[in-house]
Amino acid sequence: MTAFICVTCGTQYSESETPPARCPICEDERQYIGPNGQQWTHMTRLQADHHNVIKPLEPGLTGIGTHPSFAIGQRALLVQTDAGNVLWDCISLLDDPTTAAVKALGGIDAIAISHPHYYAAMIDWAHAFDAPIYLHACERKWVLRPDDAVQFWEGEERELFGGLHLLRLGGHYGGGQVLHWPAGANGKGALLSGDIVQVVADKRYVSFMYSYPNLIPLPAAIVERIAAKLDPVSFDRIYGAWWERMIDRDGHAAVQRSATRYVRALNGEVGSLPDQLAATSRA
Ligand SMILES: [Zn+2]
Ligand SMILES: [Zn+2]
């Protein structure tokens, strides 16, 4: 029996004799089936030709990402607090060197994951470190390897420990959550956002989408709700889902100005859009 892993999204499935017929996460509008059709791998094969890079990012925060890049290519984050460590988001590869390195950093007391695209091999990680996984109950149907380690929570906010708490923002997924780390960024606070709040090329801004690979936007009301939920939260730095996706400072203002611009763009009020709209109505 093998717990097969989807090559395109990195999700590990419950053990089976043969690979699953389909990957519902990739068949969803927010993802896609790879160019060669549905492909599967498994942990042993992944361990043979990939390894994890483990890199300190700031005091109390370590990035863990797979090289060469696999599936969506996100890296996880290990947050250390006096009360225990949280693995934020997850990746598909877990091997002995990674387990040893994470144990040397104090292990994992809880796992929390922004949304289903990063559930990856979360059950293997949970078992290796004897850690519960906190997921928002809205996304129950996307847990394709059910296990007692998974703890669903409901509502808008869930306290973990060490000052860490989960905020349900919705948007990309209805149960999309971010992790607020008040001690991050030298006490100015950091937001670990996965792709619920997306760090983009222009570091003065972030963005919010229903689908990133397929570029499907969100309605104005949902973007405004995300910004309103983050307005009272104190943070300066934002860690997105990939190594280079980080806003070093002024992240709180970046979220608010980005939501304002997003809604203005939907209304045709940004840059050349008013002129284009005027020309359209004249035509
Ligand atoms: Zn998939
Ligand atoms: Zn995603």
PDB file of C-alpha atoms and ligand atoms in Angstrom:
ATOM      1  CA  MET A   1       0.000   0.000   0.000  1.00  0.00           C
ATOM      2  CA  THR A   2       1.252   3.452  -0.944  1.00  0.00           C
ATOM      3  CA  ALA A   3       0.163   6.964   0.027  1.00  0.00           C
ATOM      4  CA  PHE A   4       0.325   8.430  -3.497  1.00  0.00           C
ATOM      5  CA  ILE A   5       1.218  12.105  -3.995  1.00  0.00           C
ATOM      6  CA  CYS A   6      -0.193  14.238  -6.843  1.00  0.00           C
ATOM      7  CA  VAL A   7       2.702  15.628  -8.904  1.00  0.00           C
ATOM      8  CA  THR A   8       0.891  18.879  -9.787  1.00  0.00           C
ATOM      9  CA  CYS A   9      -0.449  19.985  -6.379  1.00  0.00           C
ATOM     10  CA  GLY A  10       1.699  17.868  -4.023  1.00  0.00           C
ATOM     11  CA  THR A  11      -1.247  16.452  -2.069  1.00  0.00           C
ATOM     12  CA  GLN A  12      -0.709  13.069  -0.428  1.00  0.00           C
ATOM     13  CA  TYR A  13      -3.688  10.697  -0.464  1.00  0.00           C
ATOM     14  CA  SER A  14      -4.747   7.822   1.819  1.00  0.00           C
ATOM     15  CA  GLU A  15      -2.881   4.573   1.196  1.00  0.00           C
ATOM     16  CA  SER A  16      -4.047   2.490  -1.765  1.00  0.00           C
ATOM     17  CA  GLU A  17      -2.787  -0.354  -3.983  1.00  0.00           C
ATOM     18  CA  THR A  18      -2.996   1.709  -7.158  1.00  0.00           C
ATOM     19  CA  PRO A  19      -2.878   5.505  -7.671  1.00  0.00           C
ATOM     20  CA  PRO A  20      -6.214   7.334  -7.209  1.00  0.00           C
ATOM     21  CA  ALA A  21      -8.202   7.847 -10.413  1.00  0.00           C
ATOM     22  CA  ARG A  22      -8.329  11.649 -10.054  1.00  0.00           C
ATOM     23  CA  CYS A  23      -7.095  14.554  -7.950  1.00  0.00           C
ATOM     24  CA  PRO A  24     -10.129  16.660  -6.948  1.00  0.00           C
ATOM     25  CA  ILE A  25      -7.847  19.509  -5.789  1.00  0.00           C
ATOM     26  CA  CYS A  26      -6.327  19.769  -9.294  1.00  0.00           C
ATOM     27  CA  GLU A  27      -9.702  19.300 -11.004  1.00  0.00           C
ATOM     28  CA  ASP A  28     -11.035  22.297  -9.069  1.00  0.00           C
ATOM     29  CA  GLU A  29     -11.167  25.691 -10.843  1.00  0.00           C
ATOM     30  CA  ARG A  30      -8.418  26.992  -8.575  1.00  0.00           C
ATOM     31  CA  GLN A  31      -5.831  24.480  -9.872  1.00  0.00           C
ATOM     32  CA  TYR A  32      -5.225  22.549 -13.092  1.00  0.00           C
ATOM     33  CA  ILE A  33      -4.276  19.120 -14.391  1.00  0.00           C
ATOM     34  CA  GLY A  34      -0.622  19.113 -15.482  1.00  0.00           C
ATOM     35  CA  PRO A  35       0.298  19.154 -19.213  1.00  0.00           C
ATOM     36  CA  ASN A  36       0.977  15.379 -19.204  1.00  0.00           C
ATOM     37  CA  GLY A  37      -2.302  14.493 -17.525  1.00  0.00           C
ATOM     38  CA  GLN A  38      -2.764  13.297 -13.953  1.00  0.00           C
ATOM     39  CA  GLN A  39       0.580  12.032 -12.593  1.00  0.00           C
ATOM     40  CA  TRP A  40       1.460  10.495  -9.228  1.00  0.00           C
ATOM     41  CA  THR A  41       4.577   9.906  -7.192  1.00  0.00           C
ATOM     42  CA  HIS A  42       5.188   8.746  -3.612  1.00  0.00           C
ATOM     43  CA  MET A  43       7.435   9.615  -0.685  1.00  0.00           C
ATOM     44  CA  THR A  44      10.202   7.084  -1.407  1.00  0.00           C
ATOM     45  CA  ARG A  45      10.579   8.309  -4.983  1.00  0.00           C
ATOM     46  CA  LEU A  46      10.482  11.948  -3.864  1.00  0.00           C
ATOM     47  CA  GLN A  47      13.202  11.242  -1.277  1.00  0.00           C
ATOM     48  CA  ALA A  48      15.427   9.760  -3.990  1.00  0.00           C
ATOM     49  CA  ASP A  49      15.675  12.862  -6.198  1.00  0.00           C
ATOM     50  CA  HIS A  50      14.732  15.812  -3.942  1.00  0.00           C
ATOM     51  CA  HIS A  51      15.961  17.207  -0.660  1.00  0.00           C
ATOM     52  CA  ASN A  52      14.823  19.973   1.661  1.00  0.00           C
ATOM     53  CA  VAL A  53      16.620  23.273   2.153  1.00  0.00           C
ATOM     54  CA  ILE A  54      16.358  24.557   5.734  1.00  0.00           C
ATOM     55  CA  LYS A  55      17.175  28.235   6.182  1.00  0.00           C
ATOM     56  CA  PRO A  56      16.907  30.606   9.168  1.00  0.00           C
ATOM     57  CA  LEU A  57      14.916  33.719   8.167  1.00  0.00           C
ATOM     58  CA  GLU A  58      14.885  35.759  11.363  1.00  0.00           C
ATOM     59  CA  PRO A  59      15.200  34.892  15.084  1.00  0.00           C
ATOM     60  CA  GLY A  60      12.515  32.263  15.796  1.00  0.00           C
ATOM     61  CA  LEU A  61      11.663  31.594  12.146  1.00  0.00           C
ATOM     62  CA  THR A  62      13.055  28.952   9.768  1.00  0.00           C
ATOM     63  CA  GLY A  63      12.039  28.206   6.185  1.00  0.00           C
ATOM     64  CA  ILE A  64      11.813  24.612   4.900  1.00  0.00           C
ATOM     65  CA  GLY A  65      11.492  24.141   1.141  1.00  0.00           C
ATOM     66  CA  THR A  66      12.080  21.326  -1.338  1.00  0.00           C
ATOM     67  CA  HIS A  67      14.860  21.410  -3.941  1.00  0.00           C
ATOM     68  CA  PRO A  68      14.509  21.070  -6.842  1.00  0.00           C
ATOM     69  CA  SER A  69      11.078  22.646  -6.645  1.00  0.00           C
ATOM     70  CA  PHE A  70       8.203  20.168  -6.429  1.00  0.00           C
ATOM     71  CA  ALA A  71       4.492  20.672  -7.323  1.00  0.00           C
ATOM     72  CA  ILE A  72       3.389  24.222  -6.335  1.00  0.00           C
ATOM     73  CA  GLY A  73       6.823  24.898  -4.859  1.00  0.00           C
ATOM     74  CA  GLN A  74       5.827  26.529  -1.571  1.00  0.00           C
ATOM     75  CA  ARG A  75       8.116  26.455   1.444  1.00  0.00           C
ATOM     76  CA  ALA A  76       6.903  25.808   4.984  1.00  0.00           C
ATOM     77  CA  LEU A  77       7.843  27.944   7.995  1.00  0.00           C
ATOM     78  CA  LEU A  78       8.785  26.746  11.478  1.00  0.00           C
ATOM     79  CA  VAL A  79       7.905  29.321  14.144  1.00  0.00           C
ATOM     80  CA  GLN A  80       9.628  28.870  17.521  1.00  0.00           C
ATOM     81  CA  THR A  81       8.054  30.288  20.674  1.00  0.00           C
ATOM     82  CA  ASP A  82       8.738  29.766  24.386  1.00  0.00           C
ATOM     83  CA  ALA A  83       5.532  27.744  24.553  1.00  0.00           C
ATOM     84  CA  GLY A  84       6.269  25.467  21.582  1.00  0.00           C
ATOM     85  CA  ASN A  85       6.839  25.389  17.823  1.00  0.00           C
ATOM     86  CA  VAL A  86       4.331  25.646  14.990  1.00  0.00           C
ATOM     87  CA  LEU A  87       4.883  24.386  11.468  1.00  0.00           C
ATOM     88  CA  TRP A  88       3.066  26.859   9.223  1.00  0.00           C
ATOM     89  CA  ASP A  89       1.984  25.422   5.866  1.00  0.00           C
ATOM     90  CA  CYS A  90       3.425  22.115   4.754  1.00  0.00           C
ATOM     91  CA  ILE A  91       5.408  20.491   1.948  1.00  0.00           C
ATOM     92  CA  SER A  92       5.281  17.044   0.334  1.00  0.00           C
ATOM     93  CA  LEU A  93       8.796  15.845   1.180  1.00  0.00           C
ATOM     94  CA  LEU A  94       9.795  14.604   4.624  1.00  0.00           C
ATOM     95  CA  ASP A  95      13.076  12.706   4.992  1.00  0.00           C
ATOM     96  CA  ASP A  96      15.469  11.747   7.800  1.00  0.00           C
ATOM     97  CA  PRO A  97      17.775  14.796   7.485  1.00  0.00           C
ATOM     98  CA  THR A  98      14.721  17.110   7.663  1.00  0.00           C
ATOM     99  CA  THR A  99      13.306  15.287  10.701  1.00  0.00           C
ATOM    100  CA  ALA A 100      16.675  15.530  12.476  1.00  0.00           C
ATOM    101  CA  ALA A 101      17.094  19.227  11.635  1.00  0.00           C
ATOM    102  CA  VAL A 102      13.569  20.102  12.827  1.00  0.00           C
ATOM    103  CA  LYS A 103      14.060  18.077  16.031  1.00  0.00           C
ATOM    104  CA  ALA A 104      17.266  20.045  16.658  1.00  0.00           C
ATOM    105  CA  LEU A 105      15.147  23.228  16.460  1.00  0.00           C
ATOM    106  CA  GLY A 106      12.777  21.859  19.133  1.00  0.00           C
ATOM    107  CA  GLY A 107      10.432  19.774  16.977  1.00  0.00           C
ATOM    108  CA  ILE A 108       6.820  20.608  16.094  1.00  0.00           C
ATOM    109  CA  ASP A 109       4.000  21.023  18.657  1.00  0.00           C
ATOM    110  CA  ALA A 110       1.295  22.027  16.191  1.00  0.00           C
ATOM    111  CA  ILE A 111       0.836  22.265  12.430  1.00  0.00           C
ATOM    112  CA  ALA A 112      -1.448  24.869  10.840  1.00  0.00           C
ATOM    113  CA  ILE A 113      -1.984  25.227   7.091  1.00  0.00           C
ATOM    114  CA  SER A 114      -3.383  28.193   5.195  1.00  0.00           C
ATOM    115  CA  HIS A 115      -5.486  26.249   2.658  1.00  0.00           C
ATOM    116  CA  PRO A 116      -5.752  22.887   0.829  1.00  0.00           C
ATOM    117  CA  HIS A 117      -3.022  23.611  -1.774  1.00  0.00           C
ATOM    118  CA  TYR A 118      -0.477  23.262   1.037  1.00  0.00           C
ATOM    119  CA  TYR A 119      -1.928  20.279   2.907  1.00  0.00           C
ATOM    120  CA  ALA A 120       0.794  18.282   1.053  1.00  0.00           C
ATOM    121  CA  ALA A 121       2.100  15.370   3.189  1.00  0.00           C
ATOM    122  CA  MET A 122       0.748  16.903   6.412  1.00  0.00           C
ATOM    123  CA  ILE A 123      -0.190  13.522   7.925  1.00  0.00           C
ATOM    124  CA  ASP A 124       3.368  12.164   7.552  1.00  0.00           C
ATOM    125  CA  TRP A 125       4.668  15.361   9.210  1.00  0.00           C
ATOM    126  CA  ALA A 126       2.072  15.138  12.002  1.00  0.00           C
ATOM    127  CA  HIS A 127       2.938  11.504  12.730  1.00  0.00           C
ATOM    128  CA  ALA A 128       6.717  12.140  12.694  1.00  0.00           C
ATOM    129  CA  PHE A 129       6.419  14.901  15.300  1.00  0.00           C
ATOM    130  CA  ASP A 130       3.282  13.713  17.115  1.00  0.00           C
ATOM    131  CA  ALA A 131       1.634  17.070  16.390  1.00  0.00           C
ATOM    132  CA  PRO A 132      -2.032  18.004  15.813  1.00  0.00           C
ATOM    133  CA  ILE A 133      -2.975  19.796  12.575  1.00  0.00           C
ATOM    134  CA  TYR A 134      -5.292  22.834  12.835  1.00  0.00           C
ATOM    135  CA  LEU A 135      -7.411  23.355   9.743  1.00  0.00           C
ATOM    136  CA  HIS A 136     -10.499  25.475   9.275  1.00  0.00           C
ATOM    137  CA  ALA A 137     -13.638  23.331   9.265  1.00  0.00           C
ATOM    138  CA  CYS A 138     -14.828  24.910   5.984  1.00  0.00           C
ATOM    139  CA  GLU A 139     -12.180  22.924   4.100  1.00  0.00           C
ATOM    140  CA  ARG A 140     -12.999  19.497   5.547  1.00  0.00           C
ATOM    141  CA  LYS A 141     -13.822  18.035   2.120  1.00  0.00           C
ATOM    142  CA  TRP A 142     -10.296  18.712   0.814  1.00  0.00           C
ATOM    143  CA  VAL A 143      -8.608  16.527   3.433  1.00  0.00           C
ATOM    144  CA  LEU A 144      -7.903  13.557   1.167  1.00  0.00           C
ATOM    145  CA  ARG A 145      -5.963  11.565   3.726  1.00  0.00           C
ATOM    146  CA  PRO A 146      -8.270  11.687   6.786  1.00  0.00           C
ATOM    147  CA  ASP A 147      -6.492  11.105  10.106  1.00  0.00           C
ATOM    148  CA  ASP A 148      -7.045  11.658  13.833  1.00  0.00           C
ATOM    149  CA  ALA A 149      -4.215  14.229  13.809  1.00  0.00           C
ATOM    150  CA  VAL A 150      -6.480  16.706  11.988  1.00  0.00           C
ATOM    151  CA  GLN A 151      -8.418  19.056  14.260  1.00  0.00           C
ATOM    152  CA  PHE A 152     -10.990  21.242  12.534  1.00  0.00           C
ATOM    153  CA  TRP A 153     -11.811  24.586  14.105  1.00  0.00           C
ATOM    154  CA  GLU A 154     -14.766  26.837  13.414  1.00  0.00           C
ATOM    155  CA  GLY A 155     -15.285  30.575  13.643  1.00  0.00           C
ATOM    156  CA  GLU A 156     -13.018  33.510  12.834  1.00  0.00           C
ATOM    157  CA  GLU A 157     -10.064  33.219  15.209  1.00  0.00           C
ATOM    158  CA  ARG A 158      -8.246  30.398  16.991  1.00  0.00           C
ATOM    159  CA  GLU A 159      -5.573  30.939  19.663  1.00  0.00           C
ATOM    160  CA  LEU A 160      -2.670  28.475  19.532  1.00  0.00           C
ATOM    161  CA  PHE A 161       0.106  29.181  22.081  1.00  0.00           C
ATOM    162  CA  GLY A 162       3.054  31.504  22.525  1.00  0.00           C
ATOM    163  CA  GLY A 163       0.937  34.455  21.342  1.00  0.00           C
ATOM    164  CA  LEU A 164       0.245  32.796  17.968  1.00  0.00           C
ATOM    165  CA  HIS A 165      -3.238  32.823  16.563  1.00  0.00           C
ATOM    166  CA  LEU A 166      -5.000  31.761  13.401  1.00  0.00           C
ATOM    167  CA  LEU A 167      -7.284  34.188  11.591  1.00  0.00           C
ATOM    168  CA  ARG A 168      -9.788  32.906   9.090  1.00  0.00           C
ATOM    169  CA  LEU A 169      -9.817  35.376   6.188  1.00  0.00           C
ATOM    170  CA  GLY A 170     -11.484  33.394   3.385  1.00  0.00           C
ATOM    171  CA  GLY A 171     -11.115  34.513  -0.256  1.00  0.00           C
ATOM    172  CA  HIS A 172      -8.926  32.037  -2.173  1.00  0.00           C
ATOM    173  CA  TYR A 173     -10.644  29.354  -0.035  1.00  0.00           C
ATOM    174  CA  GLY A 174     -13.590  30.061   2.269  1.00  0.00           C
ATOM    175  CA  GLY A 175     -11.662  28.574   5.193  1.00  0.00           C
ATOM    176  CA  GLY A 176      -8.405  30.257   4.151  1.00  0.00           C
ATOM    177  CA  GLN A 177      -6.423  31.149   7.279  1.00  0.00           C
ATOM    178  CA  VAL A 178      -3.299  33.140   8.129  1.00  0.00           C
ATOM    179  CA  LEU A 179      -1.023  32.916  11.184  1.00  0.00           C
ATOM    180  CA  HIS A 180      -0.352  36.042  13.237  1.00  0.00           C
ATOM    181  CA  TRP A 181       3.036  35.978  15.015  1.00  0.00           C
ATOM    182  CA  PRO A 182       3.161  39.074  17.240  1.00  0.00           C
ATOM    183  CA  ALA A 183       6.802  38.485  18.281  1.00  0.00           C
ATOM    184  CA  GLY A 184       8.002  38.411  14.661  1.00  0.00           C
ATOM    185  CA  ALA A 185       9.881  41.274  12.974  1.00  0.00           C
ATOM    186  CA  ASN A 186      11.579  42.269  16.255  1.00  0.00           C
ATOM    187  CA  GLY A 187       8.245  42.544  18.042  1.00  0.00           C
ATOM    188  CA  LYS A 188       6.525  44.593  15.321  1.00  0.00           C
ATOM    189  CA  GLY A 189       4.588  41.492  14.336  1.00  0.00           C
ATOM    190  CA  ALA A 190       4.581  39.226  11.287  1.00  0.00           C
ATOM    191  CA  LEU A 191       1.779  37.755   9.221  1.00  0.00           C
ATOM    192  CA  LEU A 192       2.354  34.295   7.716  1.00  0.00           C
ATOM    193  CA  SER A 193      -0.062  34.413   4.838  1.00  0.00           C
ATOM    194  CA  GLY A 194       0.368  31.434   2.467  1.00  0.00           C
ATOM    195  CA  ASP A 195      -1.484  32.577  -0.627  1.00  0.00           C
ATOM    196  CA  ILE A 196      -4.500  33.895   1.242  1.00  0.00           C
ATOM    197  CA  VAL A 197      -2.780  37.289   1.164  1.00  0.00           C
ATOM    198  CA  GLN A 198      -0.440  37.047  -1.831  1.00  0.00           C
ATOM    199  CA  VAL A 199       2.910  38.848  -1.772  1.00  0.00           C
ATOM    200  CA  VAL A 200       3.512  40.153  -5.307  1.00  0.00           C
ATOM    201  CA  ALA A 201       6.395  41.631  -7.333  1.00  0.00           C
ATOM    202  CA  ASP A 202       5.845  45.236  -6.185  1.00  0.00           C
ATOM    203  CA  LYS A 203       6.563  44.957  -2.465  1.00  0.00           C
ATOM    204  CA  ARG A 204       4.336  47.958  -1.656  1.00  0.00           C
ATOM    205  CA  TYR A 205       1.381  45.738  -2.518  1.00  0.00           C
ATOM    206  CA  VAL A 206      -0.191  42.326  -2.019  1.00  0.00           C
ATOM    207  CA  SER A 207      -3.056  40.717  -3.934  1.00  0.00           C
ATOM    208  CA  PHE A 208      -6.000  38.409  -3.403  1.00  0.00           C
ATOM    209  CA  MET A 209      -7.332  35.905  -5.951  1.00  0.00           C
ATOM    210  CA  TYR A 210      -9.800  33.060  -6.148  1.00  0.00           C
ATOM    211  CA  SER A 211      -7.365  31.221  -8.463  1.00  0.00           C
ATOM    212  CA  TYR A 212      -3.719  32.198  -8.879  1.00  0.00           C
ATOM    213  CA  PRO A 213      -2.707  29.835 -11.716  1.00  0.00           C
ATOM    214  CA  ASN A 214      -5.911  30.629 -13.626  1.00  0.00           C
ATOM    215  CA  LEU A 215      -6.103  34.326 -12.609  1.00  0.00           C
ATOM    216  CA  ILE A 216      -9.691  34.377 -11.349  1.00  0.00           C
ATOM    217  CA  PRO A 217     -10.305  37.474  -9.210  1.00  0.00           C
ATOM    218  CA  LEU A 218     -12.337  37.837  -6.022  1.00  0.00           C
ATOM    219  CA  PRO A 219     -15.422  40.027  -5.650  1.00  0.00           C
ATOM    220  CA  ALA A 220     -14.959  43.453  -4.043  1.00  0.00           C
ATOM    221  CA  ALA A 221     -16.957  42.569  -0.919  1.00  0.00           C
ATOM    222  CA  ILE A 222     -14.662  39.638  -0.092  1.00  0.00           C
ATOM    223  CA  VAL A 223     -11.463  41.669  -0.621  1.00  0.00           C
ATOM    224  CA  GLU A 224     -12.891  44.436   1.583  1.00  0.00           C
ATOM    225  CA  ARG A 225     -13.748  41.892   4.270  1.00  0.00           C
ATOM    226  CA  ILE A 226     -10.182  40.495   4.250  1.00  0.00           C
ATOM    227  CA  ALA A 227      -8.765  44.019   4.652  1.00  0.00           C
ATOM    228  CA  ALA A 228     -11.244  44.811   7.446  1.00  0.00           C
ATOM    229  CA  LYS A 229     -10.289  41.637   9.333  1.00  0.00           C
ATOM    230  CA  LEU A 230      -6.575  42.535   9.122  1.00  0.00           C
ATOM    231  CA  ASP A 231      -7.016  46.218   9.996  1.00  0.00           C
ATOM    232  CA  PRO A 232      -6.978  45.707  13.822  1.00  0.00           C
ATOM    233  CA  VAL A 233      -4.093  43.186  13.610  1.00  0.00           C
ATOM    234  CA  SER A 234      -0.631  44.510  14.394  1.00  0.00           C
ATOM    235  CA  PHE A 235       2.086  43.384  11.940  1.00  0.00           C
ATOM    236  CA  ASP A 236       4.867  44.933   9.897  1.00  0.00           C
ATOM    237  CA  ARG A 237       6.266  41.967   7.932  1.00  0.00           C
ATOM    238  CA  ILE A 238       4.447  39.494   5.665  1.00  0.00           C
ATOM    239  CA  TYR A 239       5.771  36.067   4.739  1.00  0.00           C
ATOM    240  CA  GLY A 240       4.028  34.676   1.645  1.00  0.00           C
ATOM    241  CA  ALA A 241       4.260  31.105   0.401  1.00  0.00           C
ATOM    242  CA  TRP A 242       7.617  31.116  -1.434  1.00  0.00           C
ATOM    243  CA  TRP A 243      11.174  32.018  -0.388  1.00  0.00           C
ATOM    244  CA  GLU A 244      11.284  35.348  -2.189  1.00  0.00           C
ATOM    245  CA  ARG A 245       7.690  36.321  -1.366  1.00  0.00           C
ATOM    246  CA  MET A 246       8.279  38.525   1.663  1.00  0.00           C
ATOM    247  CA  ILE A 247       7.380  42.095   2.552  1.00  0.00           C
ATOM    248  CA  ASP A 248      10.036  43.263   4.951  1.00  0.00           C
ATOM    249  CA  ARG A 249       8.243  46.286   6.406  1.00  0.00           C
ATOM    250  CA  ASP A 250       5.045  48.317   6.241  1.00  0.00           C
ATOM    251  CA  GLY A 251       3.013  45.183   5.512  1.00  0.00           C
ATOM    252  CA  HIS A 252      -0.078  46.417   7.331  1.00  0.00           C
ATOM    253  CA  ALA A 253      -0.338  49.515   5.113  1.00  0.00           C
ATOM    254  CA  ALA A 254       0.439  47.351   2.042  1.00  0.00           C
ATOM    255  CA  VAL A 255      -2.632  45.188   2.727  1.00  0.00           C
ATOM    256  CA  GLN A 256      -4.943  48.161   3.162  1.00  0.00           C
ATOM    257  CA  ARG A 257      -3.691  50.096   0.095  1.00  0.00           C
ATOM    258  CA  SER A 258      -3.826  46.907  -1.996  1.00  0.00           C
ATOM    259  CA  ALA A 259      -7.440  46.169  -1.086  1.00  0.00           C
ATOM    260  CA  THR A 260      -8.383  49.761  -1.947  1.00  0.00           C
ATOM    261  CA  ARG A 261      -6.608  49.554  -5.326  1.00  0.00           C
ATOM    262  CA  TYR A 262      -8.101  46.119  -6.068  1.00  0.00           C
ATOM    263  CA  VAL A 263     -11.647  47.373  -5.616  1.00  0.00           C
ATOM    264  CA  ARG A 264     -10.902  50.544  -7.615  1.00  0.00           C
ATOM    265  CA  ALA A 265      -9.511  48.345 -10.430  1.00  0.00           C
ATOM    266  CA  LEU A 266     -12.677  46.214 -10.429  1.00  0.00           C
ATOM    267  CA  ASN A 267     -14.603  49.489 -10.749  1.00  0.00           C
ATOM    268  CA  GLY A 268     -12.428  50.666 -13.667  1.00  0.00           C
ATOM    269  CA  GLU A 269     -10.838  53.509 -11.690  1.00  0.00           C
ATOM    270  CA  VAL A 270      -7.108  52.614 -11.865  1.00  0.00           C
ATOM    271  CA  GLY A 271      -4.484  53.886 -14.351  1.00  0.00           C
ATOM    272  CA  SER A 272      -5.729  53.893 -17.968  1.00  0.00           C
ATOM    273  CA  LEU A 273      -8.936  52.016 -17.126  1.00  0.00           C
ATOM    274  CA  PRO A 274     -11.185  55.145 -16.999  1.00  0.00           C
ATOM    275  CA  ASP A 275      -9.981  56.187 -20.495  1.00  0.00           C
ATOM    276  CA  GLN A 276     -10.514  52.664 -21.846  1.00  0.00           C
ATOM    277  CA  LEU A 277     -13.999  52.564 -20.361  1.00  0.00           C
ATOM    278  CA  ALA A 278     -14.836  55.979 -21.829  1.00  0.00           C
ATOM    279  CA  ALA A 279     -13.615  54.808 -25.269  1.00  0.00           C
ATOM    280  CA  THR A 280     -15.684  51.622 -24.930  1.00  0.00           C
ATOM    281  CA  SER A 281     -18.856  53.545 -24.188  1.00  0.00           C
ATOM    282  CA  ARG A 282     -18.198  55.913 -27.133  1.00  0.00           C
ATOM    283  CA  ALA A 283     -17.643  52.988 -29.540  1.00  0.00           C
TER     284      ALA A 283
HETATM  285 ZN    ZN B   1      -3.444  17.436  -7.421  1.00  0.00          ZN
HETATM  286 ZN    ZN B   2      -3.484  28.219  -3.298  1.00  0.00          ZN
END
